[in-house]
Coordinates of C-alpha atoms in Angstrom, one line a residue:
X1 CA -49.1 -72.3 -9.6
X2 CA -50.3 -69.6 -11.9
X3 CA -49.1 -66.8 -9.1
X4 CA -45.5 -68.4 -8.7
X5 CA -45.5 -68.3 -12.4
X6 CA -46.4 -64.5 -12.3
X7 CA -44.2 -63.7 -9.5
X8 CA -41.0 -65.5 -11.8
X9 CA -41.7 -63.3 -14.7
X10 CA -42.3 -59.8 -12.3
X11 CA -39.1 -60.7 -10.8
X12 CA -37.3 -61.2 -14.0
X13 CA -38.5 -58.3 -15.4
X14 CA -37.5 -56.5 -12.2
X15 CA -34.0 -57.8 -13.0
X16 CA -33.9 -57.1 -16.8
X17 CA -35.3 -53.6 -15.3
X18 CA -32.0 -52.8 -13.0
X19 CA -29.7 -54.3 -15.7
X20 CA -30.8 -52.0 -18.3
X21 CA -30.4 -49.0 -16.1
X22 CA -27.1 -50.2 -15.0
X23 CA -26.2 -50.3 -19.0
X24 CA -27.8 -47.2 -19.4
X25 CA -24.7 -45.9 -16.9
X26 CA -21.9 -45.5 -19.6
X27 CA -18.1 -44.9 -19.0
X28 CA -16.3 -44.3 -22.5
X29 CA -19.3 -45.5 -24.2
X30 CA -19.2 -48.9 -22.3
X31 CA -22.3 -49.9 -19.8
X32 CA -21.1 -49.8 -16.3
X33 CA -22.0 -53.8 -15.7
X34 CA -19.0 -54.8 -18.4
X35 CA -16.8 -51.2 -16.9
X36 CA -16.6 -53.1 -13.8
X37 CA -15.9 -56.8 -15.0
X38 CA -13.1 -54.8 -16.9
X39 CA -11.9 -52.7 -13.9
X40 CA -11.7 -56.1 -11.9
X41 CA -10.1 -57.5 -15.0
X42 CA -7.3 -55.0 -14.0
X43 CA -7.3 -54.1 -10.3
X44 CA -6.1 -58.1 -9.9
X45 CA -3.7 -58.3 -13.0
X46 CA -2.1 -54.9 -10.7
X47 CA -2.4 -56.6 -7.4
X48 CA -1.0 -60.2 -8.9
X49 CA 1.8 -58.3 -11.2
X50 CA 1.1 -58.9 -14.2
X51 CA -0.1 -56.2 -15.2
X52 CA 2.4 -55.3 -18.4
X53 CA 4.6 -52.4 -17.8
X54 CA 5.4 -49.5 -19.9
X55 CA 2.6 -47.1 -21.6
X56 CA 0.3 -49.8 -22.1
X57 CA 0.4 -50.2 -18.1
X58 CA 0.2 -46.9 -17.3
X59 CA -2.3 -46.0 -19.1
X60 CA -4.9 -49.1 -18.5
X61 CA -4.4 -48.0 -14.6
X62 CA -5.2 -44.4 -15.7
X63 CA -7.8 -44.4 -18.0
X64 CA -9.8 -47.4 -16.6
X65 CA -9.4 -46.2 -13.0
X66 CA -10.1 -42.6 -14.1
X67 CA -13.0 -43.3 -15.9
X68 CA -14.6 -45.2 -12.7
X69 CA -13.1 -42.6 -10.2
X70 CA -15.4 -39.8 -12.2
X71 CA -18.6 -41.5 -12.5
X72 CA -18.3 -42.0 -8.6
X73 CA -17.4 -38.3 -7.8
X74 CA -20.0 -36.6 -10.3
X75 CA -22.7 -38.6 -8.6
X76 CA -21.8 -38.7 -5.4
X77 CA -23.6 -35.7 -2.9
X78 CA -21.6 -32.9 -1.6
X79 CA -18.3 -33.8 -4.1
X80 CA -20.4 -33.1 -6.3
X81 CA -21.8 -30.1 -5.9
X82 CA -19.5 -28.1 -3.6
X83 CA -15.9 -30.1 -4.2
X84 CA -15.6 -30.2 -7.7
X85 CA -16.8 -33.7 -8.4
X86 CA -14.9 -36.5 -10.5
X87 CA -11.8 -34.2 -10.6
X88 CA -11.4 -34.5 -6.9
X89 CA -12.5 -38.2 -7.0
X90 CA -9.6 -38.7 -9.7
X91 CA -7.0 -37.2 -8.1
X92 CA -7.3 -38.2 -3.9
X93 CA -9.0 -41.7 -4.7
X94 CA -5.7 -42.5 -6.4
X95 CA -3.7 -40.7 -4.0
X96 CA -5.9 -42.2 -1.4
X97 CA -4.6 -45.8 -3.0
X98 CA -1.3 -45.5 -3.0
X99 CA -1.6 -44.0 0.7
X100 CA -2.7 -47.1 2.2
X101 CA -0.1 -49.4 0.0
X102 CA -2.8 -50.9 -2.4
X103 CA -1.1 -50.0 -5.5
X104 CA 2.2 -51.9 -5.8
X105 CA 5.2 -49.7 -6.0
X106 CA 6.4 -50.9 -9.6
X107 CA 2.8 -49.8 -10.7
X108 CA 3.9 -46.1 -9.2
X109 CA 6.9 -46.4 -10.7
X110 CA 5.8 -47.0 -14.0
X111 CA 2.5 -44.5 -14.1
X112 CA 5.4 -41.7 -12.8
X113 CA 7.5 -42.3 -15.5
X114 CA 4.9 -42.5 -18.4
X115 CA 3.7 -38.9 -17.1
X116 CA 7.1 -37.6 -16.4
X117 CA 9.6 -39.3 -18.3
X118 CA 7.9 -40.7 -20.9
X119 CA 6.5 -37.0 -21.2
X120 CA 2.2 -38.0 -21.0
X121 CA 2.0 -34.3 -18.9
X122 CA 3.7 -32.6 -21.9
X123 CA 2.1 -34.1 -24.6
X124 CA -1.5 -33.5 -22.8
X125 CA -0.2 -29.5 -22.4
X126 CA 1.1 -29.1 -25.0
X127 CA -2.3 -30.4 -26.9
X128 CA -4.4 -28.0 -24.5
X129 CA -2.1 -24.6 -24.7
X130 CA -2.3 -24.9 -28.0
X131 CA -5.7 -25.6 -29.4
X132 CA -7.6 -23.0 -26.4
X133 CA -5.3 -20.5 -27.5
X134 CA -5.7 -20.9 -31.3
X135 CA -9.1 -21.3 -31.0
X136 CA -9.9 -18.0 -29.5
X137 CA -10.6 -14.8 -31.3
X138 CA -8.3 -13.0 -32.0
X139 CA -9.9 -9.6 -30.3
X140 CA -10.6 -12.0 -27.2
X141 CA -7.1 -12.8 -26.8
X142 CA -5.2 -9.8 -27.2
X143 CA -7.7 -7.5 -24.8
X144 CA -7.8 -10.3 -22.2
X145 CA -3.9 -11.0 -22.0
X146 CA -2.6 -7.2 -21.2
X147 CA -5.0 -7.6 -18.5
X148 CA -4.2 -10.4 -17.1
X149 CA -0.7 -10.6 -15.9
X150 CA -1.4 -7.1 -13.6
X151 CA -4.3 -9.0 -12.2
X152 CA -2.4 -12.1 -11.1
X153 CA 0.5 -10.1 -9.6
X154 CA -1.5 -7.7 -7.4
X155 CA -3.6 -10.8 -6.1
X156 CA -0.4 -12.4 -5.1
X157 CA 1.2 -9.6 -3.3
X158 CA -2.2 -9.1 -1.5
X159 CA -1.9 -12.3 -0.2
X160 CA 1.3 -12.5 0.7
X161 CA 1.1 -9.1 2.6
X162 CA -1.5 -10.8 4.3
X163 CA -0.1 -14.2 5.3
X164 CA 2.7 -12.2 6.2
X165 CA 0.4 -10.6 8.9
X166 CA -1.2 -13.3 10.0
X167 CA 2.0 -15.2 10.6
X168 CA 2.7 -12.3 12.6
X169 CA 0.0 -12.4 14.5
X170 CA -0.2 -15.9 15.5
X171 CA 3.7 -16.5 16.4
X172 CA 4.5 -17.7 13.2
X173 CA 6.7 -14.6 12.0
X174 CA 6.0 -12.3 9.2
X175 CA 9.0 -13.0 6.8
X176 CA 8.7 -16.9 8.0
X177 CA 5.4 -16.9 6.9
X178 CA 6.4 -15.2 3.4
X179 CA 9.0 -17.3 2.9
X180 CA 8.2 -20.8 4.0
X181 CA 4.8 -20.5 3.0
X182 CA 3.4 -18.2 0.9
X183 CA 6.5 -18.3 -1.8
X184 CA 6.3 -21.9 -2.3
X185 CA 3.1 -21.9 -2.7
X186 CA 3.6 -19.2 -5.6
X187 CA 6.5 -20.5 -7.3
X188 CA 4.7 -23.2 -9.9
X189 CA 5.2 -26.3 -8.3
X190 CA 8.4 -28.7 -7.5
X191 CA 10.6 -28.6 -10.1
X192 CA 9.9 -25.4 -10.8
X193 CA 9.4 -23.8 -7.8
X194 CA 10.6 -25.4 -4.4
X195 CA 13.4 -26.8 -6.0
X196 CA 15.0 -24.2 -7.1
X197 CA 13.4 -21.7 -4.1
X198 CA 15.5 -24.8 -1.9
X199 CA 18.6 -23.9 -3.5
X200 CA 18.4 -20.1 -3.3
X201 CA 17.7 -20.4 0.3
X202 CA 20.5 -22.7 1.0
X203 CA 22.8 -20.8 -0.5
X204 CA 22.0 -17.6 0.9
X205 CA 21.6 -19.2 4.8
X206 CA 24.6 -21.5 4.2
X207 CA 22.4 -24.5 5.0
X208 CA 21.6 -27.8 4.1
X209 CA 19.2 -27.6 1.1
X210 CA 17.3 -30.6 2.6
X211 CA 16.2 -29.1 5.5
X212 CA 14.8 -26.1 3.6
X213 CA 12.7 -28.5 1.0
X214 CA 11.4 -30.4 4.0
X215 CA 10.2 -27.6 4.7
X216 CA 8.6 -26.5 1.6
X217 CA 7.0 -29.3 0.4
X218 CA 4.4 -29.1 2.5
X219 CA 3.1 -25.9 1.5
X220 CA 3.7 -26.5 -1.7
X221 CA 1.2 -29.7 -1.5
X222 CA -1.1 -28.2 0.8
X223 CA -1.4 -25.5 -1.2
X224 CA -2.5 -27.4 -4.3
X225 CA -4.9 -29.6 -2.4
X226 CA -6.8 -26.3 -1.5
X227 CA -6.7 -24.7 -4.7
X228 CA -8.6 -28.0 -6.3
X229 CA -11.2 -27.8 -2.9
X230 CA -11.3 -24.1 -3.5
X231 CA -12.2 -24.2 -7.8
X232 CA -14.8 -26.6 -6.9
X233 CA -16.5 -24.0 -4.4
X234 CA -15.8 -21.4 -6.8
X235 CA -17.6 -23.3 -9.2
X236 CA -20.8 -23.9 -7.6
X237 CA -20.9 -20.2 -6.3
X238 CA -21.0 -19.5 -9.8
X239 CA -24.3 -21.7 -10.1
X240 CA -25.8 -19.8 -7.4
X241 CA -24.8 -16.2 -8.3
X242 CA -24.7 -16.1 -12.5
X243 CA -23.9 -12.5 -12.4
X244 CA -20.4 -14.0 -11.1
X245 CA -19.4 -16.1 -13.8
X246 CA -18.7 -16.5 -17.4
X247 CA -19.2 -20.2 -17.7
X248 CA -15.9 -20.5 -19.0
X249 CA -15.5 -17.1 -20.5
X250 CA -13.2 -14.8 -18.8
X251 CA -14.3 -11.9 -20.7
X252 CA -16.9 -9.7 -19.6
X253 CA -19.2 -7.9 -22.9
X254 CA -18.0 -10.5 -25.1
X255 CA -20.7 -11.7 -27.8
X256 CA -18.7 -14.1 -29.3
X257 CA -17.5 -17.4 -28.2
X258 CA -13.7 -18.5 -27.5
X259 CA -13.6 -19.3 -31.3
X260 CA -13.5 -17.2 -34.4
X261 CA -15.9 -19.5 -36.0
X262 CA -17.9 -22.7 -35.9
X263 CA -15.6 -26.0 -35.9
X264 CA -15.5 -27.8 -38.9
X265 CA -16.7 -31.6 -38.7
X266 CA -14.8 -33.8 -37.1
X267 CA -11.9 -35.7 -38.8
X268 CA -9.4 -38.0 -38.1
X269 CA -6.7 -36.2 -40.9
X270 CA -7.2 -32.6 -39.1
X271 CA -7.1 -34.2 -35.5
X272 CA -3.3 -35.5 -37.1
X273 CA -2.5 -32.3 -38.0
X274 CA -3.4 -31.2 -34.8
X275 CA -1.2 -33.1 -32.9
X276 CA 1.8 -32.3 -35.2
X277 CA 0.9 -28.6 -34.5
X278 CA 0.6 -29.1 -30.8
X279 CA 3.9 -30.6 -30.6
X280 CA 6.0 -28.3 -33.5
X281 CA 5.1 -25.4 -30.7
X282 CA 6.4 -27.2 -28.0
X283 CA 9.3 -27.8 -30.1
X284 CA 9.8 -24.5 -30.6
X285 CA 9.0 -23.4 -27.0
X286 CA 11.9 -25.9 -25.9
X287 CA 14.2 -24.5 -28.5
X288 CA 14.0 -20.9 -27.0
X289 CA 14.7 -22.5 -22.8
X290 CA 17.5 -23.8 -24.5
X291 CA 18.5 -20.1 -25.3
X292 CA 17.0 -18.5 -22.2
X293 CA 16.5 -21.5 -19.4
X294 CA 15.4 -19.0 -17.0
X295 CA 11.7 -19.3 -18.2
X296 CA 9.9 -22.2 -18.4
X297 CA 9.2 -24.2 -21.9
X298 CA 5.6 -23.9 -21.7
X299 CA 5.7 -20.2 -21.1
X300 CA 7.4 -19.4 -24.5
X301 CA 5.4 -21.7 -26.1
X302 CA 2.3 -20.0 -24.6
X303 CA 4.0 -16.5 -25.3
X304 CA 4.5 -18.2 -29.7
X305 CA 0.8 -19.4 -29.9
X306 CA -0.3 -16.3 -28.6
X307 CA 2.0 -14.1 -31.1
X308 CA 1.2 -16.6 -34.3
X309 CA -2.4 -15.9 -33.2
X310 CA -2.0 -12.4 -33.0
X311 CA -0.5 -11.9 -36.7
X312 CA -2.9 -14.4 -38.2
X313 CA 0.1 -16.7 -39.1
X314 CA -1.4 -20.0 -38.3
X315 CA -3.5 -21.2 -41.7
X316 CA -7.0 -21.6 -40.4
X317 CA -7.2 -25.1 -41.4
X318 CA -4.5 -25.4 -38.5
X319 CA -6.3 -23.8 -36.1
X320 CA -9.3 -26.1 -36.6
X321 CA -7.1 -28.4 -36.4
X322 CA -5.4 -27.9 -33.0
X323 CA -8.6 -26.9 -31.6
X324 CA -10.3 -30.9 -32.5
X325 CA -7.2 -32.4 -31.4
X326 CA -7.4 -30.4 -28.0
X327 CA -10.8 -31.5 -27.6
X328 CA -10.4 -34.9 -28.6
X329 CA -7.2 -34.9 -25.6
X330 CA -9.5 -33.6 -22.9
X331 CA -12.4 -35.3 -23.8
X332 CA -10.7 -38.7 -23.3
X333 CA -7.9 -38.3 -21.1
X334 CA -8.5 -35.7 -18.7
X335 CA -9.4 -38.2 -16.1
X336 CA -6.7 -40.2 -16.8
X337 CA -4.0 -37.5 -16.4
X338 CA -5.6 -36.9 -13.0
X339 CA -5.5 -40.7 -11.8
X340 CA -1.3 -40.6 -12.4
X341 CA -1.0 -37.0 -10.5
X342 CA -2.7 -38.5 -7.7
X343 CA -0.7 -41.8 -7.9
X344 CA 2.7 -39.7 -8.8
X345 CA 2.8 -36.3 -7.5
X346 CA 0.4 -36.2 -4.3
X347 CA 1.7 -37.6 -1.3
X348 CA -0.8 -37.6 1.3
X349 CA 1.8 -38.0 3.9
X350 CA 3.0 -34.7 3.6
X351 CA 0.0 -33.1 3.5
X352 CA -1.2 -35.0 6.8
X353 CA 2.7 -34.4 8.7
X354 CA 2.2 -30.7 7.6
X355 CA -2.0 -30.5 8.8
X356 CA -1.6 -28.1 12.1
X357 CA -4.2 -25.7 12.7
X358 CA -1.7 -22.4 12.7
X359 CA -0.3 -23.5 9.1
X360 CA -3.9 -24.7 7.8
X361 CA -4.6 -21.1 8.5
X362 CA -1.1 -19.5 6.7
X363 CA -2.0 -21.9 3.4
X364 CA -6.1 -20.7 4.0
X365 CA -5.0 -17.0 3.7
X366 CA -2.6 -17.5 1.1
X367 CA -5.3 -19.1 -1.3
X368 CA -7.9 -16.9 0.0
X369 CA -6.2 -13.8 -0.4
X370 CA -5.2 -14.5 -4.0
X371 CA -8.6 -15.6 -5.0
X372 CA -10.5 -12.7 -3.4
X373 CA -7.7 -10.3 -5.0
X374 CA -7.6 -11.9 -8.2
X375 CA -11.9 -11.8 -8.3
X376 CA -12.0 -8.2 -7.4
X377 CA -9.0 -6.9 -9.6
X378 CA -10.5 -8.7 -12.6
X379 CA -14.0 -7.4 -11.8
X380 CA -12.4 -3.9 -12.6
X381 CA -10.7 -4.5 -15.3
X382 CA -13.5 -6.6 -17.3
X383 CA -13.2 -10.0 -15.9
X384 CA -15.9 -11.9 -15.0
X385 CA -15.0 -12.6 -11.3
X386 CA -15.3 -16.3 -10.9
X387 CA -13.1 -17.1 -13.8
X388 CA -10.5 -14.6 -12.5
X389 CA -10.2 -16.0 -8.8
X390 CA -9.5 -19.2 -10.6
X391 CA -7.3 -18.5 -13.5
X392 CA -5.0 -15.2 -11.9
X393 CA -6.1 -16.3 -8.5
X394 CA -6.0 -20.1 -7.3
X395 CA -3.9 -20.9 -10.1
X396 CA -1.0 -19.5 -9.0
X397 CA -0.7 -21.4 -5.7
X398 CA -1.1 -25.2 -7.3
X399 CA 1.6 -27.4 -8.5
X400 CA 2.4 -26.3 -11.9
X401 CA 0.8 -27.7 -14.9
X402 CA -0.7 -30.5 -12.8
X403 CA -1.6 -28.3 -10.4
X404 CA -3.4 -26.0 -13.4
X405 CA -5.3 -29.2 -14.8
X406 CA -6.6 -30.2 -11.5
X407 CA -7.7 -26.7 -10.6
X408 CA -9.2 -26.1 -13.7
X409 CA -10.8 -29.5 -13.5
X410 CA -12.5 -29.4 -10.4
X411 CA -14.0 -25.5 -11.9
X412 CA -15.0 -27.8 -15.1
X413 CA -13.4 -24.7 -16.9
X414 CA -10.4 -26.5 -19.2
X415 CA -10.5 -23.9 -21.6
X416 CA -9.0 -21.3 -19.4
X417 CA -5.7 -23.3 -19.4
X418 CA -4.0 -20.8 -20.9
X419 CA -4.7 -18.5 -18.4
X420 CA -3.8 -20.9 -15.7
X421 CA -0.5 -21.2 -17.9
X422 CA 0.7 -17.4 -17.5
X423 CA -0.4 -17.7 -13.6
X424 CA 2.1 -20.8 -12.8
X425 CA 4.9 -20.2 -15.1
X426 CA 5.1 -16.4 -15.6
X427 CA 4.2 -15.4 -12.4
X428 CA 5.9 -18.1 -10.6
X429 CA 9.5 -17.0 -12.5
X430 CA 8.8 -13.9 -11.4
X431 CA 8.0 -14.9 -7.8
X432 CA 11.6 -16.9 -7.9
X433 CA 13.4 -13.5 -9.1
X434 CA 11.9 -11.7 -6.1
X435 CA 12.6 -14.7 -3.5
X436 CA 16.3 -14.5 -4.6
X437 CA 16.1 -10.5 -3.4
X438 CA 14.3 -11.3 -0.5
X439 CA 16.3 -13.8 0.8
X440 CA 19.7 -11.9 0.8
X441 CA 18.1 -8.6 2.0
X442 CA 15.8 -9.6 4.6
X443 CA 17.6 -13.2 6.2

């Protein structure tokens, strides 16, 4: 009697054991037992429709999904170490969902029009551009960006001079190969890039412009799925050769940090102002592509911060203040944002109707030769070389801002979104000027 009794009390100890390490697995502060009663709570109010629509749907699919969606991916072997972890996890889990038809289509409806229409991807940018860039010292900022551009633009002809090649090589042609691959890839996304590149082309060939963007959109997605696979491996050959990396710092021989001085503490008044400052810039960036639509809002915004920062404009209280509301945006709702691309802007379909081994190759040398370029140029010029590849490299063959988050996401180097920023939009206008040439000189 006396050893049942002792056996009861080992076992429910055992038990109180497992719970309490379960608890001590936290997902926005909350233990992972309640996470999932919460994450069921959900997943049938989706599947039974009820879930409410509007923001407050959108966002409970993307931050509670999100939240889970990490945990798994930054614990689970070989994501985590080689594929960039809970970023991945984020983005093709959700993709993954909507793939096999287990999120209802008003769900994807409504999570693509909180990030799109609604404008979640602009507010989250907007937050991001401007506290990394305001938070950086000055010195950092001016040496680093009349380095940068020249970086990013010989990687890309590198690789496209290379793809080019390739697609030479194995049947594929050498202008088709530029032109159907490489400068889709390069452009900075859909809506910025292979829409526009679509209509170009059409116009030019005196085509259909659906058959052209058929044709694109697969190296446009393909493209972005191997950037993210890409910054992951990046990331952890940074872990294995230090001399390679800056964790984060794109600088080589800098002493100090991205910011000019220690944050204040945190408050809920400066995080305010932060927000209004984030969004007064966009304003102001939008104002401007009003007046010169052929470059993109978040490049002149990128192009003010950097200025304001430059001539000490800003009051520092600002700064501070854009920098805690960036962290307080990416700190919370990073995972989120990546939940609703993968539910809203990857569509697995294409990438699997486009997967043949010749044009896995043509998308493998494309982001290949713009990493390797982009790591070696910014070796020369003072860059460390991981954070180059990424940044001047892989980031100009994703899907735009998206594209830049999940890149930069899977490197864990957010604070390089700047960076990212000039890659997609400044480089990729400048890729659409020079498709525009090629296209009536060479077809």
């Amino acid at each position: 009697m006396q050893a049942t009794k002792s056996m009861s009390i080992e076992k429910s100890q055992n038990s109180m054991g497992i719970l309490e390490k379960l608890n001590a697995i936290q997902i926005y502060g909350i233990g992972l037992p309640l996470y999932l009663i919460i994450f069921a709570l959900i997943f049938a109010a989706m599947m039974l429709g009820w879930l409410p629509g509007g923001m407050i749907g959108a966002f409970l699919i993307m931050m509670v999904f999100g939240g889970l969606f990490n945990i798994i991916g930054n614990n689970f072997p070989i994501v985590k170490t080689y594929l960039g972890g809970g970023a991945i996890v984020c983005i093709f889990a959700s993709a993954g969902l909507v793939f096999a038809g287990l999120i209802p289509e008003a769900v994807i409806e409504n999570v693509d029009t909180f990030m799109n229409t609604t404008g979640f991807l602009n507010f989250y940018i907007a937050a991001l551009i401007t506290g990394s860039i305001l938070g950086m010292s000055r010195s950092l900022l001016l040496r680093a960006a009349i380095r940068f551009l020249p970086v990013a633009l010989c990687a890309m002809t590198m690789a496209i001079l290379a793809v080019g090649v390739v697609g030479m090589l194995m049947g594929y042609g050498f202008m088709d190969a530029i032109m159907y691959v490489a400068i889709p890839m390069m452009g900075g996304g859909m809506g910025a890039g292979v829409v526009p590149l679509s209509g170009m082309y059409a116009e030019a060939l005196h085509v259909d412009a659906a058959g052209i963007i058929s044709r694109m959109i697969p190296a446009s997605t393909l493209g972005n799925v191997t950037a993210i696979v890409a910054a992951g491996m990046l990331a952890k050959l940074g872990e294995v050769k230090p001399s390679l990396s800056g964790n984060g710092k794109l600088m080589k021989k800098e002493t100090e940090d991205m910011s000019d001085s220690k944050k204040p503490a945190e408050s809920i008044h400066l995080m305010g102002m932060g927000l209004v400052t984030a969004m007064t810039f966009y304003l102001l960036g939008m104002y401007i592509n009003k007046a010169v639509p052929s470059v993109h809002t978040y490049a002149w915004m990128i192009i003010l911060v950097a200025v304001s920062k430059a001539l000490g404009i800003v009051p520092k209280k600002m700064e501070y203040a854009a920098q805690q509301w960036s962290q307080f945006v990416m700190g919370n709702w990073t995972q989120a944002l990546l939940v609703g691309i993968g539910i809203s802007m990857i569509d697995l379909n294409a990438v699997i109707s486009a997967f043949s081994v010749t044009y896995l190759i043509l998308v493998l040398v494309v982001v290949g030769g713009v990493a390797l370029g982009a790591g070696i140029g910014g070796y020369f010029v003072g860059f460390y070389p991981i954070e180059s590849s990424i940044t001047a490299g892989l980031c100009t063959t994703n899907m735009g801002g998206t594209g830049d988050i999940a890149v930069l996401s899977a490197a864990k180097r957010m604070e390089l979104l700047p960076f990212a920023q000039i890659s997609t939009r400044i480089c990729g206008a400048l890729v659409l000027v020079v498709a525009s040439i090629l296209i009536k000189i060479l077809f």
